Amino acid sequence: MIKQAIIPLAGLGTRLLPLTSVFPKELLPINGKPGIEYILDECVDAGIKEVIFIISKKKEMIKNYFYNDGFYKKIIKQKKDPRIKKEYQKIIRYRKMIKFVYQNKPLGTGDAVLKTKRYIKDKFFLMLLPDDLIIKKNCSKSMIKIHNQNKFSVMASMNVRKKTVSRWGIYKMGKKIDKRNFFIKDVIEKPTIKKAPSNKAVIGRYIIPKTIFKILSKIKPGKGHEIHITDAIQSLIHKQNKFIGHNFSGKYLDCGSMNGYIKSSLEISKL
Ligand code: G1P
């Protein structure tokens, strides 16, 4: 069973400047709710019991958001507003399941994952990238269901326009399993159009084996001098680990870009 999830939150959010110059992007409200809460709700609904946040000193505001008890208690006492009370109780529920670890240097997603090594208990864990919101269908839940059938690793996949391939991790497809799932033969981080083996992109939901830590501790920095989780996964695939690409059926919202962030509020308000 997949019971633990990790969420890298140490990114600088430069694509959303100036909104992120003092404020972590994951706390920016999307239709009246911080983006990170959508990700947490996806985890809870998928049966996750513990979530590890990888933050940095610069992003301690995220931790404060879940630990501002004194302020809440005072307001609840003064105002007796049932809405605020309910929200506070929700935040306490989230807090009970969150652990914080630090990644103070932005050395890449792979490096962020490595920071969680001593907390991961089971053979597999879930990773969610908070910029990638998927609405209408719980992608993590669908992926856990697939994993439970065969104990293989699973990653979310979406068709993207060919001219945008260099923005994503791109899959080379192996054997098709069914309408929505296929075996991954290769995965390449941000290839040029010429080198891209397909237009199937990695979207930020991954079920990864614990064995990845061994690879991550040895791997050399790749594109942009960062340690990429994609490169570690590629290495696992080449060591005969089975990875399934899952074409999810929900709607993808790229909250890490300004256009996507604005659109996400509009889309969610229509739900
Ligand atoms: C990361 C991954 C990339 C993936 C993307 C999905 O890139 O490295 O493989 O396709 O998330 O959002 P980033 O958005 O951090 O540049």
CSV table of C-alpha atoms and ligand atoms in Angstrom, one decimal:
chain,number,residue,atom,x,y,z
A,1,MET,CA,0.0,0.0,0.0
A,2,ILE,CA,1.1,3.6,-0.7
A,3,LYS,CA,0.8,5.5,2.6
A,4,GLN,CA,3.5,8.2,2.3
A,5,ALA,CA,3.7,11.1,-0.1
A,6,ILE,CA,6.4,13.7,-0.6
A,7,ILE,CA,6.0,17.2,-1.9
A,8,PRO,CA,9.0,19.3,-3.0
A,9,LEU,CA,8.3,22.9,-2.0
A,10,ALA,CA,11.7,24.5,-2.0
A,11,GLY,CA,11.4,26.0,-5.6
A,12,LEU,CA,11.7,29.7,-6.0
A,13,GLY,CA,8.6,30.3,-8.1
A,14,THR,CA,10.3,32.8,-10.3
A,15,ARG,CA,7.8,32.2,-13.1
A,16,LEU,CA,5.1,33.9,-10.9
A,17,LEU,CA,7.1,37.0,-9.9
A,18,PRO,CA,6.2,39.5,-8.5
A,19,LEU,CA,3.5,37.4,-6.7
A,20,THR,CA,6.2,35.2,-5.2
A,21,SER,CA,8.8,37.8,-4.2
A,22,VAL,CA,7.7,37.6,-0.6
A,23,PHE,CA,5.0,34.9,-0.7
A,24,PRO,CA,5.5,31.1,-1.4
A,25,LYS,CA,3.6,30.2,-4.6
A,26,GLU,CA,2.0,27.2,-2.9
A,27,LEU,CA,0.1,29.5,-0.5
A,28,LEU,CA,-1.3,31.7,-3.3
A,29,PRO,CA,-5.0,31.3,-3.3
A,30,ILE,CA,-6.7,29.5,-6.1
A,31,ASN,CA,-10.4,30.2,-6.0
A,32,GLY,CA,-10.2,31.1,-2.3
A,33,LYS,CA,-7.9,28.2,-1.1
A,34,PRO,CA,-4.1,27.9,-1.1
A,35,GLY,CA,-2.9,25.8,-3.9
A,36,ILE,CA,-1.2,23.4,-1.5
A,37,GLU,CA,-4.5,22.4,0.1
A,38,TYR,CA,-5.7,21.0,-3.3
A,39,ILE,CA,-2.6,18.8,-3.3
A,40,LEU,CA,-3.2,17.7,0.3
A,41,ASP,CA,-6.8,17.0,-0.4
A,42,GLU,CA,-5.8,14.8,-3.4
A,43,CYS,CA,-3.4,12.9,-1.0
A,44,VAL,CA,-6.0,12.4,1.7
A,45,ASP,CA,-8.6,11.2,-0.8
A,46,ALA,CA,-6.1,8.8,-2.2
A,47,GLY,CA,-5.5,7.2,1.2
A,48,ILE,CA,-2.2,8.8,2.0
A,49,LYS,CA,-1.5,8.9,5.8
A,50,GLU,CA,1.7,10.9,5.9
A,51,VAL,CA,3.0,13.8,3.8
A,52,ILE,CA,6.6,15.0,3.8
A,53,PHE,CA,7.0,18.7,2.8
A,54,ILE,CA,10.5,19.6,1.5
A,55,ILE,CA,10.8,23.3,2.2
A,56,SER,CA,13.7,25.8,2.5
A,57,LYS,CA,14.5,28.5,5.0
A,58,LYS,CA,13.1,31.0,2.5
A,59,LYS,CA,9.8,29.2,2.5
A,60,GLU,CA,9.1,28.7,6.2
A,61,MET,CA,5.9,30.7,5.8
A,62,ILE,CA,4.5,27.3,4.6
A,63,LYS,CA,5.2,25.8,7.9
A,64,ASN,CA,3.9,28.8,9.8
A,65,TYR,CA,0.6,28.5,7.8
A,66,PHE,CA,0.0,25.2,9.6
A,67,TYR,CA,1.3,26.3,13.1
A,68,ASN,CA,-0.4,29.6,13.7
A,69,ASP,CA,-2.5,28.3,16.6
A,70,GLY,CA,-2.3,31.3,19.0
A,71,PHE,CA,-3.7,33.7,16.3
A,72,TYR,CA,-6.6,31.3,15.4
A,73,LYS,CA,-7.5,30.7,19.0
A,74,LYS,CA,-7.8,34.4,19.8
A,75,ILE,CA,-9.9,35.1,16.8
A,76,ILE,CA,-12.2,32.1,17.3
A,77,LYS,CA,-12.8,33.2,20.9
A,78,GLN,CA,-13.5,36.8,19.9
A,79,LYS,CA,-15.6,36.3,16.8
A,80,LYS,CA,-17.2,32.8,17.2
A,81,ASP,CA,-17.2,32.5,13.4
A,82,PRO,CA,-18.0,28.9,12.6
A,83,ARG,CA,-16.3,29.2,9.2
A,84,ILE,CA,-13.0,30.2,10.7
A,85,LYS,CA,-13.4,27.4,13.4
A,86,LYS,CA,-13.9,24.8,10.7
A,87,GLU,CA,-11.0,26.0,8.6
A,88,TYR,CA,-8.8,25.9,11.7
A,89,GLN,CA,-9.8,22.3,12.5
A,90,LYS,CA,-9.0,21.4,8.9
A,91,ILE,CA,-5.5,23.0,9.2
A,92,ILE,CA,-4.9,21.0,12.4
A,93,ARG,CA,-6.0,17.8,10.6
A,94,TYR,CA,-3.5,18.5,7.8
A,95,ARG,CA,-0.7,19.4,10.3
A,96,LYS,CA,-1.1,16.0,12.0
A,97,MET,CA,0.0,14.3,8.8
A,98,ILE,CA,2.8,16.6,7.7
A,99,LYS,CA,6.5,16.3,8.4
A,100,PHE,CA,8.9,19.0,7.3
A,101,VAL,CA,12.4,18.5,5.9
A,102,TYR,CA,14.7,21.2,4.5
A,103,GLN,CA,16.4,21.6,1.1
A,104,ASN,CA,18.2,25.0,1.5
A,105,LYS,CA,20.1,24.9,-1.9
A,106,PRO,CA,18.0,24.6,-5.1
A,107,LEU,CA,19.9,21.6,-6.5
A,108,GLY,CA,16.9,20.1,-8.3
A,109,THR,CA,14.0,17.7,-7.7
A,110,GLY,CA,16.2,14.7,-7.3
A,111,ASP,CA,18.1,16.4,-4.5
A,112,ALA,CA,14.8,17.3,-2.9
A,113,VAL,CA,13.7,13.7,-3.0
A,114,LEU,CA,17.0,12.6,-1.4
A,115,LYS,CA,16.3,14.7,1.6
A,116,THR,CA,13.3,12.5,2.5
A,117,LYS,CA,15.4,9.3,2.6
A,118,ARG,CA,15.3,8.5,6.3
A,119,TYR,CA,11.6,9.1,6.5
A,120,ILE,CA,10.4,6.7,3.8
A,121,LYS,CA,9.2,3.4,5.4
A,122,ASP,CA,7.6,1.4,2.6
A,123,LYS,CA,8.9,0.0,-0.7
A,124,PHE,CA,7.1,2.7,-2.7
A,125,PHE,CA,6.0,6.3,-2.1
A,126,LEU,CA,4.1,8.9,-4.0
A,127,MET,CA,5.5,12.2,-5.1
A,128,LEU,CA,3.4,15.2,-6.2
A,129,LEU,CA,4.7,18.4,-7.8
A,130,PRO,CA,2.7,21.2,-6.4
A,131,ASP,CA,2.7,23.3,-9.6
A,132,ASP,CA,0.7,20.6,-11.3
A,133,LEU,CA,-2.9,20.6,-10.3
A,134,ILE,CA,-5.1,17.9,-11.7
A,135,ILE,CA,-8.9,18.5,-11.2
A,136,LYS,CA,-12.1,16.5,-11.9
A,137,LYS,CA,-10.5,13.1,-11.2
A,138,ASN,CA,-8.0,12.2,-8.5
A,139,CYS,CA,-4.9,11.2,-10.5
A,140,SER,CA,-2.9,9.9,-7.4
A,141,LYS,CA,-5.8,7.6,-6.5
A,142,SER,CA,-6.0,6.2,-10.1
A,143,MET,CA,-2.2,5.6,-10.1
A,144,ILE,CA,-2.3,3.9,-6.7
A,145,LYS,CA,-5.0,1.6,-8.0
A,146,ILE,CA,-2.8,0.7,-11.0
A,147,HIS,CA,0.2,0.2,-8.7
A,148,ASN,CA,-1.7,-2.1,-6.4
A,149,GLN,CA,-2.5,-4.5,-9.3
A,150,ASN,CA,1.2,-5.2,-10.2
A,151,LYS,CA,3.5,-3.3,-7.8
A,152,PHE,CA,5.2,-1.5,-10.7
A,153,SER,CA,6.1,2.2,-10.6
A,154,VAL,CA,3.6,4.6,-12.2
A,155,MET,CA,4.0,8.1,-13.5
A,156,ALA,CA,1.4,10.5,-14.9
A,157,SER,CA,1.5,11.3,-18.6
A,158,MET,CA,-0.2,13.8,-20.9
A,159,ASN,CA,0.1,14.6,-24.6
A,160,VAL,CA,1.7,18.0,-25.2
A,161,ARG,CA,2.3,20.0,-28.3
A,162,LYS,CA,5.4,19.0,-30.1
A,163,LYS,CA,6.9,22.5,-30.0
A,164,THR,CA,6.7,22.5,-26.2
A,165,VAL,CA,8.6,19.3,-25.5
A,166,SER,CA,11.7,21.0,-24.2
A,167,ARG,CA,9.7,22.2,-21.2
A,168,TRP,CA,9.0,18.7,-19.9
A,169,GLY,CA,10.3,15.2,-19.2
A,170,ILE,CA,9.3,13.2,-22.3
A,171,TYR,CA,8.6,9.5,-22.5
A,172,LYS,CA,9.6,6.9,-25.0
A,173,MET,CA,6.6,4.5,-25.1
A,174,GLY,CA,7.1,0.8,-24.7
A,175,LYS,CA,4.3,-1.8,-24.9
A,176,LYS,CA,0.8,-0.5,-24.6
A,177,ILE,CA,-1.1,-2.1,-21.6
A,178,ASP,CA,-4.6,-0.7,-22.3
A,179,LYS,CA,-6.3,2.6,-23.4
A,180,ARG,CA,-4.7,4.7,-20.6
A,181,ASN,CA,-1.5,2.8,-19.6
A,182,PHE,CA,1.8,1.9,-21.3
A,183,PHE,CA,5.2,0.7,-20.3
A,184,ILE,CA,7.9,3.4,-20.3
A,185,LYS,CA,11.0,2.6,-22.3
A,186,ASP,CA,12.8,5.8,-21.6
A,187,VAL,CA,12.3,9.2,-20.1
A,188,ILE,CA,14.3,12.2,-21.0
A,189,GLU,CA,14.4,15.5,-19.2
A,190,LYS,CA,13.6,18.5,-21.4
A,191,PRO,CA,14.8,17.2,-24.7
A,192,THR,CA,15.0,19.3,-27.9
A,193,ILE,CA,12.2,18.8,-30.5
A,194,LYS,CA,14.7,16.8,-32.5
A,195,LYS,CA,15.7,14.5,-29.7
A,196,ALA,CA,12.2,14.1,-28.2
A,197,PRO,CA,11.0,10.4,-28.6
A,198,SER,CA,7.3,11.4,-28.4
A,199,ASN,CA,5.0,14.2,-27.3
A,200,LYS,CA,4.0,12.3,-24.1
A,201,ALA,CA,5.1,14.5,-21.1
A,202,VAL,CA,5.8,13.6,-17.5
A,203,ILE,CA,3.2,15.4,-15.2
A,204,GLY,CA,4.0,15.8,-11.5
A,205,ARG,CA,2.6,12.6,-10.0
A,206,TYR,CA,5.0,9.7,-9.5
A,207,ILE,CA,4.9,6.4,-7.6
A,208,ILE,CA,8.6,5.7,-7.0
A,209,PRO,CA,10.5,2.8,-5.4
A,210,LYS,CA,12.6,3.4,-2.3
A,211,THR,CA,15.6,2.0,-4.3
A,212,ILE,CA,15.8,5.4,-6.0
A,213,PHE,CA,17.7,6.8,-3.0
A,214,LYS,CA,20.7,4.7,-3.8
A,215,ILE,CA,20.7,6.1,-7.4
A,216,LEU,CA,20.2,9.6,-6.2
A,217,SER,CA,23.1,9.6,-3.8
A,218,LYS,CA,25.4,8.7,-6.7
A,219,ILE,CA,23.9,10.5,-9.7
A,220,LYS,CA,25.7,13.5,-11.3
A,221,PRO,CA,23.9,16.8,-12.0
A,222,GLY,CA,22.2,16.9,-15.5
A,223,LYS,CA,20.4,19.7,-17.4
A,224,GLY,CA,20.9,23.1,-15.8
A,225,HIS,CA,23.4,21.6,-13.3
A,226,GLU,CA,20.5,20.2,-11.3
A,227,ILE,CA,19.9,16.7,-10.0
A,228,HIS,CA,16.8,15.5,-11.8
A,229,ILE,CA,14.5,12.8,-10.6
A,230,THR,CA,13.9,12.1,-14.3
A,231,ASP,CA,17.5,11.0,-14.7
A,232,ALA,CA,17.4,8.7,-11.6
A,233,ILE,CA,14.2,7.2,-13.0
A,234,GLN,CA,15.8,6.6,-16.4
A,235,SER,CA,18.6,4.8,-14.6
A,236,LEU,CA,16.1,2.6,-12.7
A,237,ILE,CA,14.3,1.8,-16.0
A,238,HIS,CA,17.6,0.7,-17.5
A,239,LYS,CA,18.1,-1.5,-14.5
A,240,GLN,CA,15.0,-3.4,-15.5
A,241,ASN,CA,12.6,-1.7,-13.1
A,242,LYS,CA,9.1,-1.5,-14.6
A,243,PHE,CA,7.5,1.9,-14.9
A,244,ILE,CA,4.0,2.5,-16.2
A,245,GLY,CA,2.9,5.8,-17.9
A,246,HIS,CA,-0.7,6.6,-17.0
A,247,ASN,CA,-2.6,9.0,-19.3
A,248,PHE,CA,-4.8,10.5,-16.6
A,249,SER,CA,-8.4,11.5,-17.3
A,250,GLY,CA,-8.6,14.7,-15.1
A,251,LYS,CA,-7.9,18.2,-16.3
A,252,TYR,CA,-4.4,19.6,-16.0
A,253,LEU,CA,-3.7,23.1,-14.7
A,254,ASP,CA,-0.1,24.5,-14.7
A,255,CYS,CA,-0.2,26.7,-11.6
A,256,GLY,CA,3.6,27.4,-11.9
A,257,SER,CA,3.1,29.8,-14.8
A,258,MET,CA,1.1,33.1,-14.6
A,259,ASN,CA,-1.3,32.2,-17.4
A,260,GLY,CA,-2.0,28.7,-15.8
A,261,TYR,CA,-2.3,30.2,-12.3
A,262,ILE,CA,-5.0,32.7,-13.5
A,263,LYS,CA,-6.8,30.0,-15.5
A,264,SER,CA,-6.8,27.6,-12.5
A,265,SER,CA,-9.0,29.9,-10.4
A,266,LEU,CA,-11.4,30.3,-13.3
A,267,GLU,CA,-11.6,26.5,-14.0
A,268,ILE,CA,-12.0,25.6,-10.3
A,269,SER,CA,-14.7,28.2,-9.8
A,270,LYS,CA,-16.7,26.3,-12.5
A,271,LEU,CA,-16.6,23.0,-10.7
B,1,G1P,C1,9.4,19.0,-13.6
B,1,G1P,C2,10.1,17.7,-14.1
B,1,G1P,C3,9.6,17.4,-15.6
B,1,G1P,C4,8.1,17.4,-15.6
B,1,G1P,C5,7.5,18.6,-15.0
B,1,G1P,C6,6.0,18.5,-14.9
B,1,G1P,O1,9.9,20.0,-14.3
B,1,G1P,O2,11.5,17.8,-14.0
B,1,G1P,O3,10.1,16.2,-16.0
B,1,G1P,O4,7.7,17.2,-17.0
B,1,G1P,O5,8.0,18.9,-13.7
B,1,G1P,O6,5.4,19.7,-14.4
B,1,G1P,P1,9.9,21.6,-13.8
B,1,G1P,O7,8.4,22.0,-13.9
B,1,G1P,O8,10.3,21.6,-12.4
B,1,G1P,O9,10.7,22.4,-14.7
